[in-house]
């Protein structure tokens, strides 16, 4: 090959490689530029992106100072799967055999006898549990022990327990789009909180590892505590069987004020139990964003409402009245089926 031809060929290959590299870098940059890659382009995603841009851009009429960028999230049904039974309830149910072993008489005492039937596979028995029944089971499994003992028990359970449908740990059933949203908000100066009807101490055992949300930013249903001393003189906190905060419905904004002291500018939920939190968020005036996740994807997750003609449920109820209120108030309803490209990281 002649020298001139050689150099021309080498130059052509260099240009081609440079073009390919530039195209690759451009594609990577575009991918990185999208903070919500698991979301389909649509009204919900655009509402989120516009809100973050408006509230974090200096000079914007909707600018929110960093200290006031508070975002609150319900957990069950909003950040991870809640069907067919809340995970915090499953924990309580699965502790009953140990209670019965310690106190055999409970095996013939309702509601503990009913729970034993459920754990043996009698799904119909689950319908027999009333709210007072469930409260008895929760009180028996969540209290009368130290905070440290409870944390140890929950940590062990959450590491071993698996969801009945996917046969995966509950901690792998977080919604990828919502995980992206949490990270996107924090990258833009927001402080993210979990505000859940589930047990506060229960969620605090894994919130930082799973969501990047430290325990001090978890507000949930909480019982009274008593400061006491062990036989060796070591001080500890004892979980008493007395309700301190029912962090559901109106309890959510009440808990937010008690624990945060600031009104959120963004809130996300998925059921009637979250309505007051969303109302409270919007009532602050100024920029706000209220989100509701609608579970309408039976193939990839579950479909329940009864909003929009979906099947009714006692777990994570999303009524038509709530749906209508969302539209009236300008809240953003997230369609799991239409707005999410992927639901779980393992999809």
Tab-separated table of C-alpha atoms in Angstrom:
chain	number	residue	atom	x	y	z
A	1	UNK	CA	0.000	0.000	0.000
A	2	UNK	CA	1.302	3.449	-0.885
A	3	UNK	CA	2.036	5.811	2.029
A	4	UNK	CA	-0.594	8.354	0.950
A	5	UNK	CA	-3.268	5.678	0.658
A	6	UNK	CA	-2.252	4.257	4.035
A	7	UNK	CA	-2.600	7.592	5.823
A	8	UNK	CA	-5.910	8.363	4.086
A	9	UNK	CA	-7.262	4.971	5.161
A	10	UNK	CA	-6.038	5.433	8.724
A	11	UNK	CA	-7.582	8.897	8.855
A	12	UNK	CA	-10.912	7.543	7.607
A	13	UNK	CA	-10.913	4.836	10.265
A	14	UNK	CA	-10.051	7.401	12.939
A	15	UNK	CA	-12.903	9.667	11.855
A	16	UNK	CA	-15.315	6.730	11.837
A	17	UNK	CA	-14.223	5.613	15.302
A	18	UNK	CA	-14.506	9.185	16.575
A	19	UNK	CA	-18.042	9.423	15.197
A	20	UNK	CA	-19.033	6.153	16.841
A	21	UNK	CA	-17.503	7.263	20.136
A	22	UNK	CA	-19.316	10.591	19.933
A	23	UNK	CA	-22.607	8.816	19.218
A	24	UNK	CA	-22.037	6.471	22.145
A	25	UNK	CA	-21.231	9.346	24.505
A	26	UNK	CA	-24.293	11.239	23.298
A	27	UNK	CA	-26.503	8.226	23.960
A	28	UNK	CA	-24.997	7.809	27.424
A	29	UNK	CA	-25.498	11.496	28.161
A	30	UNK	CA	-29.131	11.290	27.067
A	31	UNK	CA	-29.661	8.240	29.263
A	32	UNK	CA	-28.056	10.011	32.215
A	33	UNK	CA	-30.091	13.141	31.519
A	34	UNK	CA	-33.329	11.229	32.138
A	35	UNK	CA	-33.672	10.932	35.919
A	36	UNK	CA	-36.744	8.718	35.594
A	37	UNK	CA	-35.880	6.087	32.967
A	38	UNK	CA	-38.469	3.578	34.217
A	39	UNK	CA	-41.283	6.061	33.619
A	40	UNK	CA	-43.094	6.357	30.307
A	41	UNK	CA	-43.291	9.861	28.873
A	42	UNK	CA	-46.672	11.195	29.844
A	43	UNK	CA	-48.615	13.548	32.094
A	44	UNK	CA	-47.388	12.008	35.367
A	45	UNK	CA	-43.688	12.065	34.491
A	46	UNK	CA	-43.949	15.571	33.065
A	47	UNK	CA	-45.726	16.815	36.178
A	48	UNK	CA	-42.874	15.520	38.335
A	49	UNK	CA	-40.110	16.939	36.138
A	50	UNK	CA	-41.850	20.315	35.861
A	51	UNK	CA	-42.398	20.455	39.610
A	52	UNK	CA	-38.756	19.739	40.406
A	53	UNK	CA	-37.566	22.256	37.826
A	54	UNK	CA	-39.960	24.977	39.025
A	55	UNK	CA	-39.186	24.517	42.715
A	56	UNK	CA	-35.400	24.342	42.387
A	57	UNK	CA	-34.717	27.072	39.801
A	58	UNK	CA	-33.593	30.360	41.307
A	59	UNK	CA	-35.850	33.176	40.153
A	60	UNK	CA	-38.770	30.876	39.456
A	61	UNK	CA	-42.065	32.130	40.954
A	62	UNK	CA	-42.489	28.628	42.386
A	63	UNK	CA	-38.969	28.388	43.840
A	64	UNK	CA	-38.817	26.576	47.170
A	65	UNK	CA	-35.819	27.139	49.489
A	66	UNK	CA	-33.857	23.919	50.182
A	67	UNK	CA	-34.890	23.828	53.836
A	68	UNK	CA	-38.557	23.695	52.808
A	69	UNK	CA	-38.200	20.949	50.196
A	70	UNK	CA	-40.015	18.248	52.133
A	71	UNK	CA	-41.440	15.227	50.300
A	72	UNK	CA	-43.478	12.575	52.118
A	73	UNK	CA	-44.254	9.074	50.851
A	74	UNK	CA	-46.660	6.445	52.048
A	75	UNK	CA	-44.942	3.054	51.960
A	76	UNK	CA	-47.347	0.138	51.436
A	77	UNK	CA	-48.748	0.276	47.914
A	78	UNK	CA	-46.762	3.433	47.147
A	79	UNK	CA	-43.142	2.337	47.536
A	80	UNK	CA	-43.611	-1.444	47.595
A	81	UNK	CA	-46.182	-4.202	47.222
A	82	UNK	CA	-49.015	-4.338	49.759
A	83	UNK	CA	-51.165	-7.188	48.393
A	84	UNK	CA	-52.492	-9.621	49.444
A	85	UNK	CA	-51.585	-8.606	53.020
A	86	UNK	CA	-49.467	-5.752	54.361
A	87	UNK	CA	-45.949	-6.929	55.183
A	88	UNK	CA	-46.119	-5.513	58.716
A	89	UNK	CA	-49.266	-7.591	59.270
A	90	UNK	CA	-47.614	-10.717	57.860
A	91	UNK	CA	-44.787	-10.203	60.337
A	92	UNK	CA	-47.277	-10.092	63.204
A	93	UNK	CA	-49.142	-13.185	62.004
A	94	UNK	CA	-45.956	-15.194	61.652
A	95	UNK	CA	-44.910	-14.388	65.222
A	96	UNK	CA	-48.029	-16.020	66.660
A	97	UNK	CA	-46.656	-19.610	66.743
A	98	UNK	CA	-43.855	-18.427	69.026
A	99	UNK	CA	-46.426	-16.743	71.277
A	100	UNK	CA	-48.492	-19.921	71.400
A	101	UNK	CA	-45.419	-21.973	72.251
A	102	UNK	CA	-44.742	-19.698	75.193
A	103	UNK	CA	-48.427	-19.604	76.191
A	104	UNK	CA	-50.146	-22.814	74.922
A	105	UNK	CA	-53.600	-21.630	76.023
A	106	UNK	CA	-53.559	-19.087	73.190
A	107	UNK	CA	-53.898	-21.934	70.671
A	108	UNK	CA	-57.562	-22.206	71.619
A	109	UNK	CA	-58.147	-18.488	72.062
A	110	UNK	CA	-59.366	-16.167	69.313
A	111	UNK	CA	-57.932	-14.412	67.403
A	112	UNK	CA	-54.696	-16.386	67.849
A	113	UNK	CA	-56.416	-19.673	66.995
A	114	UNK	CA	-57.652	-18.064	63.762
A	115	UNK	CA	-54.151	-16.912	62.899
A	116	UNK	CA	-52.868	-20.474	63.297
A	117	UNK	CA	-55.499	-21.590	60.771
A	118	UNK	CA	-54.316	-18.911	58.356
A	119	UNK	CA	-50.707	-19.963	58.693
A	120	UNK	CA	-51.703	-23.558	57.921
A	121	UNK	CA	-53.016	-22.379	54.570
A	122	UNK	CA	-56.649	-21.576	55.322
A	123	UNK	CA	-56.979	-18.355	53.292
A	124	UNK	CA	-60.685	-18.112	54.098
A	125	UNK	CA	-59.800	-17.748	57.777
A	126	UNK	CA	-58.138	-14.421	56.975
A	127	UNK	CA	-61.564	-12.908	56.321
A	128	UNK	CA	-62.575	-13.829	59.866
A	129	UNK	CA	-60.086	-11.401	61.378
A	130	UNK	CA	-61.783	-8.174	62.401
A	131	UNK	CA	-59.905	-4.927	63.046
A	132	UNK	CA	-60.078	-5.452	66.851
A	133	UNK	CA	-58.701	-8.965	66.274
A	134	UNK	CA	-55.817	-7.605	64.244
A	135	UNK	CA	-55.108	-4.960	66.859
A	136	UNK	CA	-54.807	-7.713	69.493
A	137	UNK	CA	-52.336	-9.630	67.350
A	138	UNK	CA	-50.301	-6.510	66.599
A	139	UNK	CA	-50.213	-5.523	70.265
A	140	UNK	CA	-49.058	-9.002	71.251
A	141	UNK	CA	-46.263	-9.141	68.676
A	142	UNK	CA	-45.104	-5.509	68.602
A	143	UNK	CA	-45.048	-4.647	72.308
A	144	UNK	CA	-43.938	-5.894	75.736
A	145	UNK	CA	-40.311	-6.041	74.685
A	146	UNK	CA	-37.395	-3.659	74.382
A	147	UNK	CA	-36.834	-1.540	71.300
A	148	UNK	CA	-33.591	-3.446	70.664
A	149	UNK	CA	-35.281	-6.853	70.936
A	150	UNK	CA	-38.009	-5.817	68.515
A	151	UNK	CA	-35.450	-4.491	66.030
A	152	UNK	CA	-33.504	-7.752	66.185
A	153	UNK	CA	-36.659	-9.813	65.592
A	154	UNK	CA	-37.826	-7.711	62.640
A	155	UNK	CA	-34.370	-7.599	61.070
A	156	UNK	CA	-34.205	-11.388	61.135
A	157	UNK	CA	-37.714	-11.769	59.723
A	158	UNK	CA	-37.302	-9.235	56.912
A	159	UNK	CA	-34.092	-10.978	55.817
A	160	UNK	CA	-35.822	-14.365	55.555
A	161	UNK	CA	-39.489	-13.708	54.718
A	162	UNK	CA	-40.634	-14.027	51.115
A	163	UNK	CA	-43.660	-12.768	49.284
A	164	UNK	CA	-46.077	-15.610	48.388
A	165	UNK	CA	-46.451	-14.613	44.714
A	166	UNK	CA	-42.945	-13.752	43.567
A	167	UNK	CA	-41.114	-15.914	46.111
A	168	UNK	CA	-38.733	-13.021	46.681
A	169	UNK	CA	-37.859	-11.033	49.805
A	170	UNK	CA	-40.240	-8.135	50.430
A	171	UNK	CA	-37.265	-5.802	50.155
A	172	UNK	CA	-36.916	-6.724	46.463
A	173	UNK	CA	-40.517	-5.765	45.764
A	174	UNK	CA	-39.977	-2.031	45.877
A	175	UNK	CA	-41.214	-0.110	42.847
A	176	UNK	CA	-38.288	0.892	40.637
A	177	UNK	CA	-40.008	4.065	39.341
A	178	UNK	CA	-40.544	5.278	42.908
A	179	UNK	CA	-36.963	4.448	43.863
A	180	UNK	CA	-35.874	6.627	40.935
A	181	UNK	CA	-38.184	9.387	42.118
A	182	UNK	CA	-36.724	9.305	45.633
A	183	UNK	CA	-33.190	9.618	44.257
A	184	UNK	CA	-34.207	12.335	41.796
A	185	UNK	CA	-35.732	14.425	44.572
A	186	UNK	CA	-32.730	14.031	46.875
A	187	UNK	CA	-30.388	14.962	44.017
A	188	UNK	CA	-32.336	18.220	43.813
A	189	UNK	CA	-32.161	19.126	47.469
A	190	UNK	CA	-35.359	17.496	48.726
A	191	UNK	CA	-35.539	15.658	52.010
A	192	UNK	CA	-37.581	12.469	51.645
A	193	UNK	CA	-39.718	10.981	54.417
A	194	UNK	CA	-41.790	7.827	54.774
A	195	UNK	CA	-45.189	8.469	56.373
A	196	UNK	CA	-46.849	5.102	56.845
A	197	UNK	CA	-49.803	3.516	58.575
A	198	UNK	CA	-47.486	0.584	59.291
A	199	UNK	CA	-45.438	0.274	62.440
A	200	UNK	CA	-42.851	3.023	62.795
A	201	UNK	CA	-40.231	0.827	64.444
A	202	UNK	CA	-40.916	-1.941	61.911
A	203	UNK	CA	-40.139	0.268	58.889
A	204	UNK	CA	-37.186	1.943	60.573
A	205	UNK	CA	-35.289	-1.352	60.670
A	206	UNK	CA	-34.795	-1.394	56.879
A	207	UNK	CA	-35.719	2.051	55.493
A	208	UNK	CA	-32.162	3.337	55.122
A	209	UNK	CA	-30.859	0.204	53.427
A	210	UNK	CA	-33.836	-0.208	51.099
A	211	UNK	CA	-34.875	3.380	50.311
A	212	UNK	CA	-31.951	5.518	51.410
A	213	UNK	CA	-34.241	7.056	54.037
A	214	UNK	CA	-32.732	7.094	57.558
A	215	UNK	CA	-34.850	5.982	60.535
A	216	UNK	CA	-35.267	9.519	61.829
A	217	UNK	CA	-37.138	10.316	58.587
A	218	UNK	CA	-39.716	7.568	59.089
A	219	UNK	CA	-43.076	8.437	60.648
A	220	UNK	CA	-45.478	5.599	61.323
A	221	UNK	CA	-47.995	4.173	63.719
A	222	UNK	CA	-46.266	4.195	67.089
A	223	UNK	CA	-46.851	2.888	70.576
A	224	UNK	CA	-45.893	4.373	73.917
A	225	UNK	CA	-42.402	3.792	75.297
A	226	UNK	CA	-41.173	3.497	78.847
A	227	UNK	CA	-37.639	4.255	79.988
A	228	UNK	CA	-36.441	1.494	82.265
A	229	UNK	CA	-33.375	-0.337	83.623
A	230	UNK	CA	-32.242	-3.918	83.136
A	231	UNK	CA	-31.044	-6.036	86.062
A	232	UNK	CA	-27.471	-5.011	85.325
A	233	UNK	CA	-28.435	-1.336	85.460
A	234	UNK	CA	-28.351	-0.812	81.709
A	235	UNK	CA	-31.053	1.661	80.570
A	236	UNK	CA	-33.393	0.699	77.763
A	237	UNK	CA	-36.704	1.638	76.148
A	238	UNK	CA	-39.627	-0.721	76.657
A	239	UNK	CA	-42.446	-0.926	74.095
A	240	UNK	CA	-45.728	-0.662	75.976
A	241	UNK	CA	-49.089	-2.002	74.678
A	242	UNK	CA	-50.516	1.481	74.352
A	243	UNK	CA	-51.151	3.349	71.083
A	244	UNK	CA	-49.440	6.718	70.803
A	245	UNK	CA	-50.089	7.634	67.144
A	246	UNK	CA	-52.310	5.987	64.534
A	247	UNK	CA	-50.480	7.257	61.475
A	248	UNK	CA	-53.287	6.847	58.977
A	249	UNK	CA	-55.940	9.195	57.587
A	250	UNK	CA	-55.821	12.423	59.652
A	251	UNK	CA	-53.030	10.876	61.708
A	252	UNK	CA	-50.633	11.386	58.812
A	253	UNK	CA	-50.632	15.207	58.800
A	254	UNK	CA	-50.706	15.128	62.594
A	255	UNK	CA	-47.621	12.923	62.618
A	256	UNK	CA	-45.921	15.088	60.008
A	257	UNK	CA	-46.327	18.171	62.173
A	258	UNK	CA	-45.182	16.370	65.317
A	259	UNK	CA	-42.114	14.781	63.723
A	260	UNK	CA	-41.083	17.205	60.967
A	261	UNK	CA	-42.525	20.572	61.929
A	262	UNK	CA	-42.817	21.615	58.276
A	263	UNK	CA	-45.624	21.127	55.785
A	264	UNK	CA	-44.581	18.986	52.791
A	265	UNK	CA	-44.523	20.506	49.328
A	266	UNK	CA	-44.857	17.058	47.809
A	267	UNK	CA	-46.694	13.946	48.959
A	268	UNK	CA	-47.357	10.535	47.421
A	269	UNK	CA	-49.835	7.846	48.394
A	270	UNK	CA	-52.159	5.244	46.926
A	271	UNK	CA	-55.251	4.928	49.095
A	272	UNK	CA	-57.946	6.669	51.101
A	273	UNK	CA	-55.619	6.565	54.087
A	274	UNK	CA	-53.385	9.071	52.306
A	275	UNK	CA	-56.054	11.614	51.368
A	276	UNK	CA	-55.538	13.942	54.334
A	277	UNK	CA	-51.774	13.999	53.775
A	278	UNK	CA	-52.320	15.080	50.166
A	279	UNK	CA	-54.900	17.679	51.213
A	280	UNK	CA	-52.547	19.051	53.858
A	281	UNK	CA	-49.724	19.308	51.336
A	282	UNK	CA	-51.750	21.326	48.843
A	283	UNK	CA	-53.249	23.573	51.538
A	284	UNK	CA	-49.837	25.072	52.259
A	285	UNK	CA	-50.110	27.450	49.325
A	286	UNK	CA	-47.369	27.941	46.781
A	287	UNK	CA	-45.909	25.108	44.747
A	288	UNK	CA	-47.033	21.588	45.614
A	289	UNK	CA	-47.363	18.177	44.022
A	290	UNK	CA	-49.691	15.420	45.194
A	291	UNK	CA	-49.362	11.938	43.669
A	292	UNK	CA	-51.617	8.878	43.872
A	293	UNK	CA	-50.564	5.471	42.549
A	294	UNK	CA	-53.423	3.568	40.902
A	295	UNK	CA	-52.875	-0.188	40.862
A	296	UNK	CA	-54.365	-1.174	37.506
A	297	UNK	CA	-51.848	-3.708	36.216
A	298	UNK	CA	-52.982	-7.220	37.119
A	299	UNK	CA	-50.420	-8.811	34.813
A	300	UNK	CA	-47.276	-7.211	36.221
A	301	UNK	CA	-48.521	-6.516	39.765
A	302	UNK	CA	-52.148	-6.249	40.948
A	303	UNK	CA	-55.340	-4.455	39.932
A	304	UNK	CA	-57.585	-3.052	42.660
A	305	UNK	CA	-59.569	0.052	43.490
A	306	UNK	CA	-62.565	0.083	43.341
A	307	UNK	CA	-61.888	3.322	41.438
A	308	UNK	CA	-62.321	3.130	37.667
A	309	UNK	CA	-64.241	-0.135	37.959
A	310	UNK	CA	-61.293	-2.053	39.417
A	311	UNK	CA	-61.885	-4.867	41.934
A	312	UNK	CA	-62.629	-3.713	45.469
A	313	UNK	CA	-60.168	-4.432	48.259
A	314	UNK	CA	-59.721	-3.851	51.981
A	315	UNK	CA	-55.971	-3.573	51.485
A	316	UNK	CA	-55.017	-0.214	49.973
A	317	UNK	CA	-58.548	0.893	49.089
A	318	UNK	CA	-58.635	3.526	46.312
A	319	UNK	CA	-62.265	4.580	45.995
A	320	UNK	CA	-63.925	6.317	43.064
A	321	UNK	CA	-64.626	9.229	45.403
A	322	UNK	CA	-60.880	9.578	46.015
A	323	UNK	CA	-60.207	9.395	42.277
A	324	UNK	CA	-62.800	12.119	41.620
A	325	UNK	CA	-61.324	14.259	44.385
A	326	UNK	CA	-57.867	13.861	42.875
A	327	UNK	CA	-59.118	15.144	39.535
A	328	UNK	CA	-60.946	18.010	41.229
A	329	UNK	CA	-57.915	19.053	43.263
A	330	UNK	CA	-55.430	18.690	40.414
A	331	UNK	CA	-53.570	15.798	42.020
A	332	UNK	CA	-51.617	13.548	39.675
A	333	UNK	CA	-52.894	9.975	39.397
A	334	UNK	CA	-50.129	7.584	38.362
A	335	UNK	CA	-51.356	4.674	36.288
A	336	UNK	CA	-49.122	1.722	37.075
A	337	UNK	CA	-50.089	0.167	33.745
A	338	UNK	CA	-49.561	3.232	31.568
A	339	UNK	CA	-46.946	5.324	33.371
A	340	UNK	CA	-44.378	2.722	34.402
A	341	UNK	CA	-42.136	0.956	31.871
A	342	UNK	CA	-40.866	-1.331	34.603
A	343	UNK	CA	-42.325	-2.034	38.022
A	344	UNK	CA	-39.521	-3.969	39.705
A	345	UNK	CA	-35.757	-3.928	39.214
A	346	UNK	CA	-35.882	-7.617	38.320
A	347	UNK	CA	-38.412	-7.115	35.479
